[in-house]
Tab-separated table of C-alpha atoms in Angstrom:
chain	number	residue	atom	x	y	z
M	41	MET	CA	134.273	103.807	116.338
M	42	THR	CA	132.636	106.594	118.219
M	43	THR	CA	129.285	107.101	119.904
M	44	VAL	CA	126.741	108.810	117.688
M	45	ASN	CA	125.961	112.438	118.357
M	46	LYS	CA	122.704	111.921	120.197
M	47	GLY	CA	121.106	115.097	118.836
M	48	HIS	CA	122.077	115.293	115.183
M	49	LEU	CA	123.306	113.150	112.303
M	50	SER	CA	124.672	114.362	109.018
M	51	SER	CA	123.194	112.769	105.865
M	52	GLN	CA	126.524	110.999	105.438
M	53	GLN	CA	126.491	109.618	108.954
M	54	ALA	CA	122.876	108.346	108.385
M	55	ARG	CA	123.741	106.539	105.178
M	56	SER	CA	126.827	105.028	106.857
M	57	LEU	CA	124.765	103.725	109.741
M	58	ALA	CA	122.153	102.327	107.462
M	59	VAL	CA	124.663	100.625	105.189
M	60	SER	CA	126.585	99.152	108.035
M	61	ALA	CA	123.503	97.982	109.907
M	62	GLN	CA	122.443	95.998	106.824
M	63	GLY	CA	125.858	94.322	106.379
M	64	LEU	CA	126.450	96.131	103.059
M	65	ASP	CA	129.659	97.930	103.982
M	66	ARG	CA	132.977	96.858	102.531
M	67	LYS	CA	134.301	95.686	105.890
M	68	SER	CA	131.599	92.955	105.838
M	69	SER	CA	132.916	91.393	102.600
M	70	PHE	CA	133.786	87.730	102.771
M	71	SER	CA	136.848	86.594	100.958
M	72	SER	CA	135.886	82.854	100.965
M	73	THR	CA	133.370	81.637	98.391
M	74	ARG	CA	132.695	78.497	100.487
M	75	LEU	CA	129.825	79.680	102.516
M	76	ASP	CA	128.207	77.770	105.339
M	77	ILE	CA	125.421	78.142	107.924
M	78	ARG	CA	127.499	80.644	109.991
M	79	HIS	CA	127.492	83.131	107.112
M	80	LEU	CA	123.746	82.812	106.758
M	81	ARG	CA	123.204	83.361	110.482
M	82	TRP	CA	125.450	86.469	110.218
M	83	ALA	CA	123.258	87.739	107.339
M	84	PHE	CA	120.060	87.186	109.242
M	85	LYS	CA	121.391	89.110	112.209
M	86	ARG	CA	121.812	92.061	109.848
M	87	PHE	CA	118.457	92.051	108.144
M	88	GLY	CA	116.257	89.858	110.414
M	89	VAL	CA	113.784	88.935	107.709
M	90	LEU	CA	114.265	87.933	104.019
M	91	GLN	CA	111.403	88.733	101.670
M	92	ILE	CA	110.512	85.932	99.204
M	93	ASP	CA	109.493	86.936	95.650
M	94	ALA	CA	108.638	84.822	92.739
M	95	VAL	CA	109.900	87.143	89.911
M	96	ASN	CA	112.949	85.459	88.483
M	97	ALA	CA	114.249	88.043	85.884
M	98	ILE	CA	117.839	87.522	87.217
M	99	ALA	CA	117.370	85.335	90.218
M	100	ARG	CA	114.915	84.985	93.069
M	101	SER	CA	114.996	88.204	95.137
M	102	HIS	CA	116.035	86.439	98.334
M	103	LEU	CA	119.097	85.139	96.595
M	104	LEU	CA	120.059	88.575	95.326
M	105	VAL	CA	119.732	89.961	98.848
M	106	LEU	CA	122.060	87.242	100.166
M	107	ARG	CA	124.490	87.696	97.326
M	108	ALA	CA	124.883	91.399	98.063
M	109	ARG	CA	126.085	90.539	101.575
M	110	LEU	CA	127.760	87.141	101.229
M	111	GLY	CA	128.868	86.727	97.641
M	112	GLY	CA	129.249	83.007	96.917
M	113	SER	CA	127.556	81.309	93.975
M	114	HIS	CA	124.004	81.309	92.964
M	115	ASP	CA	123.597	77.545	93.404
M	116	GLY	CA	125.548	77.541	96.602
M	117	LEU	CA	123.348	80.185	98.112
M	118	SER	CA	120.212	78.444	97.040
M	119	THR	CA	121.341	75.162	98.519
M	120	LEU	CA	122.468	76.824	101.759
M	121	LEU	CA	119.125	78.592	102.168
M	122	GLU	CA	117.033	75.509	101.431
M	123	ARG	CA	118.945	73.344	103.873
M	124	ALA	CA	118.653	75.829	106.601
M	125	ALA	CA	114.954	76.234	105.990
M	126	TYR	CA	113.784	72.782	105.123
M	127	GLU	CA	116.312	70.293	106.508
M	128	GLN	CA	117.993	71.926	109.551
M	129	ARG	CA	114.886	73.968	110.362
M	130	GLU	CA	116.862	77.058	111.420
M	131	LEU	CA	114.664	79.203	109.255
M	132	THR	CA	110.966	79.069	108.496
M	133	GLU	CA	108.507	80.993	106.312
M	134	TYR	CA	105.736	83.417	107.484
M	135	TRP	CA	104.247	86.758	106.778
M	136	CYS	CA	106.537	88.965	108.731
M	137	HIS	CA	107.125	91.659	106.086
M	138	GLU	CA	105.596	90.136	103.027
M	139	ALA	CA	105.992	86.349	102.715
M	140	SER	CA	109.501	85.868	104.086
M	141	PHE	CA	112.067	83.706	105.666
M	142	LEU	CA	112.896	84.304	109.322
M	143	PRO	CA	114.792	82.437	112.051
M	144	VAL	CA	112.604	79.881	113.470
M	145	GLN	CA	113.204	81.132	117.040
M	146	ASP	CA	111.657	84.448	116.058
M	147	LEU	CA	108.359	83.034	114.925
M	148	PRO	CA	106.654	83.416	118.325
M	149	LEU	CA	107.114	87.150	117.949
M	150	PHE	CA	104.469	86.903	115.271
M	151	GLY	CA	101.853	84.917	117.335
M	152	TRP	CA	99.922	88.151	117.603
M	153	ARG	CA	99.478	88.241	113.826
M	154	MET	CA	98.174	84.641	113.765
M	155	ARG	CA	95.671	85.516	116.497
M	156	ARG	CA	94.514	88.613	114.616
M	157	ALA	CA	94.068	86.604	111.424
M	158	GLU	CA	91.992	83.996	113.266
M	159	ASN	CA	89.825	86.727	114.741
M	160	GLY	CA	89.259	88.194	111.251
M	161	GLU	CA	91.257	91.392	111.781
M	162	LEU	CA	93.589	90.563	108.861
M	163	TRP	CA	92.757	89.595	105.344
M	164	LYS	CA	89.051	90.105	105.953
M	165	GLY	CA	87.970	88.782	102.573
M	166	ILE	CA	89.522	85.346	103.260
M	167	ARG	CA	88.227	85.378	106.820
M	168	GLN	CA	84.661	85.908	105.412
M	169	PHE	CA	85.189	82.907	103.127
M	170	VAL	CA	86.426	80.834	106.114
M	171	SER	CA	83.373	81.867	108.224
M	172	GLU	CA	81.009	80.872	105.459
M	173	ASN	CA	82.802	77.544	104.778
M	174	PRO	CA	84.061	76.091	108.095
M	175	LYS	CA	83.477	72.474	107.069
M	176	PHE	CA	85.373	72.961	103.899
M	177	VAL	CA	88.397	74.498	105.675
M	178	LYS	CA	88.354	71.692	108.252
M	179	GLN	CA	88.398	69.126	105.255
M	180	VAL	CA	91.440	70.794	103.838
M	181	GLU	CA	93.180	70.689	107.193
M	182	ASP	CA	92.273	67.118	107.635
M	183	TYR	CA	93.623	66.256	104.165
M	184	VAL	CA	96.845	67.921	105.031
M	185	ARG	CA	96.973	65.967	108.286
M	186	LYS	CA	96.430	62.717	106.392
M	187	ASN	CA	98.466	63.366	103.304
M	188	GLY	CA	101.050	66.134	103.961
M	189	PRO	CA	103.181	67.581	102.786
M	190	VAL	CA	100.918	68.725	99.894
M	191	THR	CA	100.784	71.445	97.298
M	192	ALA	CA	97.789	73.608	96.506
M	193	GLY	CA	97.930	71.996	93.015
M	194	GLU	CA	97.384	68.505	94.581
M	195	LEU	CA	94.085	69.820	95.976
M	196	GLN	CA	93.106	70.998	92.538
M	197	ARG	CA	92.618	67.432	91.489
M	198	LYS	CA	89.199	66.595	92.473
M	199	PRO	CA	88.791	63.351	94.300
M	200	LYS	CA	85.705	61.248	93.521
M	201	ASP	CA	82.523	62.112	95.406
M	202	SER	CA	84.064	65.327	96.874
M	203	PRO	CA	82.195	68.223	95.298
M	204	TRP	CA	84.047	70.803	97.460
M	205	TRP	CA	87.435	70.513	95.844
M	206	GLY	CA	88.298	73.533	93.765
M	207	TRP	CA	91.745	74.956	93.361
M	208	SER	CA	91.020	78.567	94.237
M	209	ASP	CA	88.974	77.687	97.284
M	210	SER	CA	91.549	75.131	98.491
M	211	LYS	CA	94.310	77.602	97.987
M	212	ILE	CA	92.360	80.090	100.031
M	213	ALA	CA	91.894	77.642	102.801
M	214	LEU	CA	95.577	76.620	102.839
M	215	GLU	CA	96.660	80.258	102.914
M	216	TRP	CA	94.369	80.993	105.780
M	217	LEU	CA	95.719	78.008	107.696
M	218	PHE	CA	99.185	79.320	106.968
M	219	TRP	CA	98.243	82.784	108.312
M	220	ILE	CA	96.998	81.400	111.599
M	221	GLY	CA	99.927	79.082	112.092
M	222	LYS	CA	98.097	75.751	111.631
M	223	VAL	CA	100.241	74.795	108.617
M	224	SER	CA	103.736	75.702	107.683
M	225	THR	CA	105.975	75.342	104.584
M	226	SER	CA	107.480	71.901	104.789
M	227	LYS	CA	109.734	72.378	101.682
M	228	ARG	CA	109.550	73.750	98.188
M	229	GLN	CA	109.882	72.008	94.873
M	230	ASN	CA	110.688	74.265	91.992
M	231	PHE	CA	109.557	77.118	94.120
M	232	THR	CA	106.232	75.517	94.686
M	233	ARG	CA	105.270	75.462	98.430
M	234	LEU	CA	104.429	72.212	100.157
M	235	TYR	CA	102.244	72.588	103.199
M	236	ASP	CA	102.172	70.411	106.282
M	237	LEU	CA	101.008	70.765	109.828
M	238	SER	CA	103.138	73.123	111.869
M	239	GLU	CA	103.478	70.618	114.609
M	240	ARG	CA	105.236	68.297	112.139
M	241	VAL	CA	107.463	70.951	110.567
M	242	LEU	CA	108.490	73.179	113.390
M	243	PRO	CA	110.177	72.507	116.799
M	244	PRO	CA	107.854	72.868	119.779
M	245	HIS	CA	109.332	76.199	120.938
M	246	ALA	CA	108.394	77.834	117.656
M	247	LEU	CA	104.710	77.122	118.354
M	248	GLU	CA	104.693	78.638	121.814
M	249	THR	CA	103.647	82.212	122.556
M	250	PHE	CA	105.946	83.987	124.983
M	251	HIS	CA	104.845	87.537	124.505
M	252	THR	CA	101.803	89.760	124.613
M	253	GLU	CA	101.024	91.647	121.425
M	254	GLU	CA	102.407	94.924	122.962
M	255	GLU	CA	105.635	93.153	124.010
M	256	SER	CA	106.053	91.582	120.576
M	257	HIS	CA	105.513	94.994	118.926
M	258	ALA	CA	108.022	96.693	121.119
M	259	GLU	CA	110.597	93.942	120.518
M	260	LEU	CA	110.094	94.079	116.783
M	261	ILE	CA	110.495	97.930	116.740
M	262	LYS	CA	113.754	97.553	118.593
M	263	ARG	CA	114.917	94.934	116.166
M	264	ALA	CA	113.964	97.162	113.216
M	265	ALA	CA	116.081	99.902	114.795
M	266	VAL	CA	119.023	97.470	114.808
M	267	HIS	CA	118.517	96.426	111.167
M	268	LEU	CA	117.922	99.972	109.887
M	269	GLY	CA	120.603	101.873	111.861
M	270	VAL	CA	118.662	105.038	111.841
M	271	ALA	CA	114.852	105.305	110.919
M	272	ALA	CA	111.854	107.442	111.006
M	273	ILE	CA	108.779	106.091	112.784
M	274	GLU	CA	107.089	104.866	109.668
M	275	ASP	CA	110.300	103.050	108.672
M	276	LEU	CA	110.417	101.249	111.976
M	277	VAL	CA	106.671	100.224	111.774
M	278	ASP	CA	106.891	99.110	108.220
M	279	TYR	CA	109.890	96.805	108.698
M	280	PHE	CA	107.768	93.988	110.283
M	281	ARG	CA	104.511	95.457	108.866
M	282	LEU	CA	103.130	96.432	112.358
M	283	PRO	CA	99.704	98.053	112.810
M	284	LYS	CA	100.413	101.715	112.332
M	285	LEU	CA	98.725	103.221	115.292
M	286	GLN	CA	99.975	100.633	117.810
M	287	GLY	CA	103.458	100.603	116.192
M	288	LYS	CA	103.738	104.445	116.605
M	289	GLN	CA	102.571	104.141	120.171
M	290	ARG	CA	105.341	101.552	120.903
M	291	VAL	CA	107.932	103.927	119.448
M	292	THR	CA	106.693	106.698	121.736
M	293	GLU	CA	106.952	104.375	124.716
M	294	LEU	CA	110.401	103.239	123.824
M	295	VAL	CA	111.635	106.802	123.583
M	296	GLU	CA	110.057	107.546	126.941
M	297	ASN	CA	111.915	104.541	128.487
M	298	ASN	CA	115.141	105.656	126.801
M	299	GLU	CA	115.273	102.449	124.725
M	300	LEU	CA	115.170	104.556	121.644
M	301	LEU	CA	116.650	108.034	121.142
M	302	ARG	CA	115.267	110.682	118.799
M	303	VAL	CA	117.753	112.457	116.539
M	304	ALA	CA	117.605	115.128	113.877
M	305	VAL	CA	118.904	113.949	110.480
M	306	GLU	CA	120.225	116.350	107.913
M	307	GLY	CA	117.781	116.707	105.017
M	308	TRP	CA	114.931	114.780	106.788
M	309	ASP	CA	111.670	116.464	107.398
M	310	ARG	CA	110.918	114.258	110.434
M	311	PRO	CA	112.896	112.848	113.358
M	312	GLY	CA	115.037	109.849	113.185
M	313	TYR	CA	115.411	107.139	115.819
M	314	ILE	CA	118.440	105.191	116.880
M	315	LEU	CA	119.425	102.831	119.687
M	316	PRO	CA	121.020	104.407	122.748
M	317	ASP	CA	124.256	102.459	122.262
M	318	ALA	CA	124.489	103.115	118.547
M	319	LYS	CA	128.026	103.562	117.496
M	320	PHE	CA	129.236	105.394	114.440
M	321	THR	CA	131.987	104.074	112.180
M	322	THR	CA	132.694	105.666	108.934
M	323	ALA	CA	131.588	102.913	106.545
M	324	ASN	CA	131.761	102.881	102.845
M	325	SER	CA	129.401	100.584	100.981
M	326	LYS	CA	130.175	97.785	98.709
M	327	SER	CA	129.574	98.455	95.033
M	328	VAL	CA	126.764	96.082	94.388
M	329	LEU	CA	123.427	95.785	92.599
M	330	LEU	CA	120.435	95.418	94.975
M	331	SER	CA	117.246	93.532	94.636
M	332	PRO	CA	114.127	95.691	94.438
M	333	PHE	CA	113.079	93.933	97.636
M	334	ASP	CA	116.392	94.403	99.542
M	335	PRO	CA	115.630	95.701	103.017
M	336	LEU	CA	117.789	98.746	102.322
M	337	VAL	CA	115.285	99.960	99.670
M	338	TRP	CA	112.107	98.002	100.159
M	339	PHE	CA	110.383	100.831	101.930
M	340	ARG	CA	110.328	103.343	99.061
M	341	PRO	CA	109.764	106.524	101.292
M	342	ARG	CA	112.929	105.744	103.215
M	343	ALA	CA	114.932	105.166	100.138
M	344	GLN	CA	113.932	108.639	98.939
M	345	ARG	CA	114.575	110.254	102.292
M	346	LEU	CA	117.908	108.512	102.956
M	347	PHE	CA	119.346	108.388	99.358
M	348	GLN	CA	117.186	110.913	97.409
M	349	PHE	CA	116.299	107.877	95.293
M	350	ARG	CA	112.686	107.885	94.050
M	351	TYR	CA	112.084	104.236	93.255
M	352	ARG	CA	109.182	102.539	91.572
M	353	LEU	CA	109.191	98.986	90.375
M	354	GLU	CA	107.671	98.857	86.875
M	355	ILE	CA	106.889	95.211	86.467
M	356	TYR	CA	103.224	95.849	86.192
M	357	VAL	CA	103.536	99.079	84.105
M	358	PRO	CA	102.861	98.505	80.299
M	359	ALA	CA	106.121	98.257	78.450
M	360	ASN	CA	105.627	101.411	76.436
M	361	LYS	CA	105.058	103.438	79.624
M	362	ARG	CA	108.061	102.211	81.597
M	363	VAL	CA	110.598	104.891	82.513
M	364	HIS	CA	113.557	102.791	83.629
M	365	GLY	CA	112.661	99.136	82.671
M	366	TYR	CA	111.037	95.970	83.795
M	367	TYR	CA	113.160	94.705	86.588
M	368	VAL	CA	115.452	97.524	87.782
M	369	LEU	CA	118.210	97.094	90.319
M	370	PRO	CA	119.630	100.024	92.195
M	371	PHE	CA	123.383	100.312	92.102
M	372	LEU	CA	124.830	100.997	95.515
M	373	HIS	CA	128.295	102.630	95.376
M	374	ASN	CA	130.168	104.871	97.885
M	375	ASN	CA	127.037	104.983	100.080
M	376	GLU	CA	124.880	106.265	97.267
M	377	LEU	CA	122.189	104.757	94.998
M	378	CYS	CA	123.818	106.204	91.918
M	379	ALA	CA	122.339	104.279	89.043
M	380	ARG	CA	119.494	102.037	87.922
M	381	VAL	CA	120.154	98.930	85.884
M	382	ASP	CA	117.378	97.039	83.979
M	383	ALA	CA	118.673	93.515	83.709
M	384	LYS	CA	117.509	90.057	82.709
M	385	ALA	CA	119.335	86.690	82.683
M	386	ASP	CA	119.068	84.574	79.582
M	387	ASN	CA	120.192	81.208	80.721
M	388	LYS	CA	119.811	79.528	77.374
M	389	SER	CA	122.097	81.925	75.519
M	390	GLY	CA	124.345	82.527	78.508
M	391	VAL	CA	123.782	86.306	78.296
M	392	LEU	CA	123.047	88.933	80.999
M	393	HIS	CA	120.940	91.401	79.079
M	394	VAL	CA	121.055	95.069	80.250
M	395	PRO	CA	118.454	96.831	78.128
M	396	ALA	CA	118.696	100.184	80.039
M	397	VAL	CA	121.034	101.943	82.436
M	398	HIS	CA	120.232	105.295	84.003
M	399	ALA	CA	122.552	107.398	86.137
M	400	GLU	CA	121.023	109.501	88.937
M	401	THR	CA	123.096	112.473	88.059
M	402	GLN	CA	124.770	113.662	84.852
M	403	ASP	CA	128.119	114.041	86.322
M	404	ILE	CA	128.692	110.412	87.335
M	405	ASP	CA	132.439	109.790	87.242
M	406	ASP	CA	134.545	107.145	85.318
M	407	GLU	CA	135.428	105.341	88.508
M	408	THR	CA	131.742	104.623	89.245
M	409	ILE	CA	131.097	103.355	85.778
M	410	GLU	CA	134.173	101.033	86.022
M	411	SER	CA	132.786	99.698	89.326
M	412	LEU	CA	129.380	99.110	87.668
M	413	ALA	CA	130.971	97.295	84.835
M	414	THR	CA	132.868	95.092	87.235
M	415	GLU	CA	129.673	94.417	89.197
M	416	LEU	CA	127.708	93.412	86.073
M	417	ARG	CA	130.513	90.940	85.125
M	418	LEU	CA	130.429	89.523	88.568
M	419	LEU	CA	126.649	89.227	88.476
M	420	ALA	CA	126.786	87.388	85.170
M	421	THR	CA	129.397	84.990	86.583
M	422	TRP	CA	127.286	84.469	89.585
M	423	ARG	CA	124.464	83.404	87.363
M	424	ASN	CA	126.837	81.158	85.269
M	425	LEU	CA	126.482	83.500	82.271
M	426	THR	CA	129.305	84.210	79.945
M	427	GLU	CA	128.469	87.502	78.381
M	428	VAL	CA	127.018	90.933	79.369
M	429	LYS	CA	125.140	92.797	76.594
M	430	VAL	CA	124.339	96.506	77.246
M	431	GLY	CA	121.479	98.024	75.235
M	432	GLN	CA	120.895	101.539	74.120
M	433	ARG	CA	118.359	102.961	76.575
M	434	GLY	CA	119.228	105.318	79.391
M	435	ASN	CA	121.612	108.189	79.889
M	436	LEU	CA	124.415	105.904	81.070
M	437	ALA	CA	124.117	103.132	78.438
M	438	ARG	CA	126.603	104.513	75.914
M	439	ARG	CA	129.451	105.209	78.475
M	440	LEU	CA	128.879	101.822	80.131
M	441	LYS	CA	128.886	100.052	76.793
M	442	ARG	CA	132.308	101.518	75.980
M	443	VAL	CA	133.684	100.464	79.319
M	444	MET	CA	132.309	96.911	78.987
M	445	SER	CA	133.763	96.595	75.458
M	446	ARG	CA	137.255	97.079	76.877
């Protein structure tokens, strides 16, 4: 391990730093499949925040992110995460990237976002609704206080003599109360969120505000630098979705105070930033398929800058206009995003369908294809599927199919 050259990073060094920072290097592999809360804590130290997404083509995104770092089994990871969030209360949910899990002790760092929401600076359409319907919102809060934990669907059922109950309006009120910190996620049932008063869900320290907005932003920028390894300004600001102007100002101040260092990165058209004590270890990545919402790739401009990987999720693109597929996973191998795999789990038939596979370059070697085949088999096993079926689409499909058939 050596100190990073403070003035310049090669593209290989930048990728190595990024992969290692995220816990995706081979040295971070765990041999044991019996995971516990210590492994989950380790993972959150690497990425800080875990985006929740409802699309379940293979598995929930947050479980794919954990699998890439921890391995284990699908059901085991799901149980571990649920216990940590809804029983042990080590994790909670909030809007800290998108809707995400985060360590409960970090929630006060987002008190500024709650205050901004309450003042109408975020989600202005909902704030307008709240301003026009304060009694209605108070009734929803009182209902949660009396009956919580509750789902939004429960409020859809219209009680007698209560003309204000309507699902869409009630959902808006609940989400606003969630944004401002009045309610939190008590638990989930079949992925449906149950809301309860934050004071009944969270420990007291999670409801306290220890930081000014400027202090919170600065701390979150420094944490983003830890999680990213090396990053441009917009990468640091996006990680926790900070206000752009204020976020950029905090980066400038951190550089002036020598809490961040500016570096030139080979191939980048803008400066990169690293922590002063950043250490460089030649790290090689795992060979693993990543969720579209993995922190390594969730900010598409960084994925393109770091890996020359132009990535667009095509879920909402009409099927006949998709280029790579519906739910496409980037394949990380030897510190490169070298292929795209469209995949879907069919639990009834026990098959992992792979309709399309595209290589990033035409000269992809046999070793890489073997690694991808192994990873697909592992992914199928992780989802308790017994077979992988590769389709015809994509410039890598035929070669991969031959390897899989062996």
